[in-house]
XYZ file of C-alpha atoms in Angstrom:
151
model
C 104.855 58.114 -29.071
C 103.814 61.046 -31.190
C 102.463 64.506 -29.889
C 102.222 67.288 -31.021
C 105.507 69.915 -31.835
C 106.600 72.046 -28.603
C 108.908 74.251 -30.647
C 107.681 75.951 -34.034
C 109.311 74.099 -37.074
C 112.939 74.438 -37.672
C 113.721 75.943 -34.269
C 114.968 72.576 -32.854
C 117.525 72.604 -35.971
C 119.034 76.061 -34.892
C 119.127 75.456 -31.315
C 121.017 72.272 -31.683
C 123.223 73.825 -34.863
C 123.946 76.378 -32.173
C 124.946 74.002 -29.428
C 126.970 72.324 -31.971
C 128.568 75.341 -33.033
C 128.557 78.424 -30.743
C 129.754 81.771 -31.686
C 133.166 82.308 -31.345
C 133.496 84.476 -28.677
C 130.637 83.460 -26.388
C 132.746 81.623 -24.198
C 134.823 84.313 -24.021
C 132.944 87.110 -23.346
C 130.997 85.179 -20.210
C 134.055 84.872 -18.496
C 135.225 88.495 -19.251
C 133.274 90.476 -17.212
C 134.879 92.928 -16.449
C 136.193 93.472 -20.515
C 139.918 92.589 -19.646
C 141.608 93.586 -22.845
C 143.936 90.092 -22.251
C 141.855 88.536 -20.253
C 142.402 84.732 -20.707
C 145.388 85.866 -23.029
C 148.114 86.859 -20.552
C 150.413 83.925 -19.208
C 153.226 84.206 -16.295
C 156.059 82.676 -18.348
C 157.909 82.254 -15.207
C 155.100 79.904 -13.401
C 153.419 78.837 -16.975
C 149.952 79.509 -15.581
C 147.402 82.411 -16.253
C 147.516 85.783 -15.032
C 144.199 87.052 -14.358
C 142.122 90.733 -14.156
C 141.543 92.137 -10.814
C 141.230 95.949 -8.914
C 141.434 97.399 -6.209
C 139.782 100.491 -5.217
C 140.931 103.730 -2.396
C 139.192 106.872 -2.550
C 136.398 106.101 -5.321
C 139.382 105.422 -7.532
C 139.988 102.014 -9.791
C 143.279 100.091 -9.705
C 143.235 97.509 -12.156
C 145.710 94.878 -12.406
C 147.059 91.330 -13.403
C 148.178 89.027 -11.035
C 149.797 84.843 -11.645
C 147.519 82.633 -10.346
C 150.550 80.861 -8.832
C 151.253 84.148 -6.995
C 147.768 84.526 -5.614
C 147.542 80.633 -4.595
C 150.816 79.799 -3.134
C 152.191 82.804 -2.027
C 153.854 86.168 -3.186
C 157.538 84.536 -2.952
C 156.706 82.151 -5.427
C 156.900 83.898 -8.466
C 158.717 87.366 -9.605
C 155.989 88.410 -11.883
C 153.540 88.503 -8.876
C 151.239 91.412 -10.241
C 151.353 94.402 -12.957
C 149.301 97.375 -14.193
C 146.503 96.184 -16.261
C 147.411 99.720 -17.837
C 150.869 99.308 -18.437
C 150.461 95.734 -19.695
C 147.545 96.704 -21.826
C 149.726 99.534 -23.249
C 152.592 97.895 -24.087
C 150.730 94.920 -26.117
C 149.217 97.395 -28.108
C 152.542 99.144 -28.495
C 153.167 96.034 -30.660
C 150.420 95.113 -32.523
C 150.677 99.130 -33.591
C 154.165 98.617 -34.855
C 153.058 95.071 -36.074
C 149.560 95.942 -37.438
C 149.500 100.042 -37.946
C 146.069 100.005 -40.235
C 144.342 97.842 -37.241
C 145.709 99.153 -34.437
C 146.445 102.877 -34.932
C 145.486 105.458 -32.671
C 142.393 106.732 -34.126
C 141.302 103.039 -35.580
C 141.656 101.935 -32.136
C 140.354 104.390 -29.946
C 137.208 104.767 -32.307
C 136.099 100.644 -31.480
C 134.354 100.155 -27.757
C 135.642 97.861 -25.279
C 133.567 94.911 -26.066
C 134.840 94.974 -30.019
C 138.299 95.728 -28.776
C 138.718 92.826 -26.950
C 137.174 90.672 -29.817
C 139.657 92.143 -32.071
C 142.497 91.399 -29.948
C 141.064 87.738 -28.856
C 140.870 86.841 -32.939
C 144.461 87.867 -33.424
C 146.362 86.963 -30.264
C 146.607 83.385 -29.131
C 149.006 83.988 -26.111
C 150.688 87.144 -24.142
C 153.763 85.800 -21.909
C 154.680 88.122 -19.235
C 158.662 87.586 -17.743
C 158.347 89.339 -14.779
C 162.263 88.758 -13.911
C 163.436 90.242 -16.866
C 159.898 93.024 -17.411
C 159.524 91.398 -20.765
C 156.497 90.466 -22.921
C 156.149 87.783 -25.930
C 153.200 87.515 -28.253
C 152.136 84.675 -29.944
C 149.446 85.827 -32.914
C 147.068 83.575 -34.194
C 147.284 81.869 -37.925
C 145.549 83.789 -40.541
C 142.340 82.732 -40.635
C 142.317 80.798 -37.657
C 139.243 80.392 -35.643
C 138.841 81.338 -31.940
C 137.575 78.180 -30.222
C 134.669 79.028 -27.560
């Protein structure tokens, strides 16, 4: 059963080094379409499930937002955090990391990355966001130094 190569030599070895180890943020970024700064971060701690990115739009204008998942699904009653600005949210986590992490996260640092390296940074140093929408709190959970985000 020998032929002749399909794929020049040493391409097999990085596509399947590749599928063995993808980058870090692939997985990520597929399911981020919309660049949701805590997208796949931000947890209801209330319900213990995800709160995800959406909008809505009125007059050509953009009103994006987080909602619990167990909100959406089951019904508005069940849970108090229900939805929040993806602006005030967004704010208030970096609000943190500034006071946690001024030489990353200062204003001009900040401002100065685009969206898509933004929410890399943030991804590679924040495991979990808990939102208590009873008591309008937030928790962060930061990742161990030099721990790897897992696609």
């Amino acid at each position: 059963g020998e032929h002749a190569a399909i794929l020049a030599p040493g391409t097999w070895d990085r596509v399947q080094s590749l599928i063995a180890h993808p980058a870090p943020m692939a997985h990520r970024k597929s399911r981020n379409k919309h660049l949701a700064l805590l997208g796949g971060l931000l947890y209801c701690e209330y319900c213990a499930t995800r709160m995800v990115y959406s909008y809505s739009r009125k007059n050509d204008r953009t009103y994006p937002y987080y909602v619990c998942l167990n909100a959406q699904r089951k019904g508005w009653a069940t849970c108090p955090a229900k939805s929040l600005s993806a602006r005030a949210i967004e704010e208030s986590v970096l609000n943190r990391l500034r006071d946690a992490q001024p030489a990353m996260f200062g204003p001009s640092e900040w401002e100065h990355m685009n969206r898509t390296r933004q929410v890399e940074v943030m991804g590679n140093l924040v495991e979990r966001v808990g939102y208590d929408g009873a008591a309008r709190q937030i928790s962060i959970r930061f990742r161990a130094v030099g721990e790897k985000v897992s696609a």
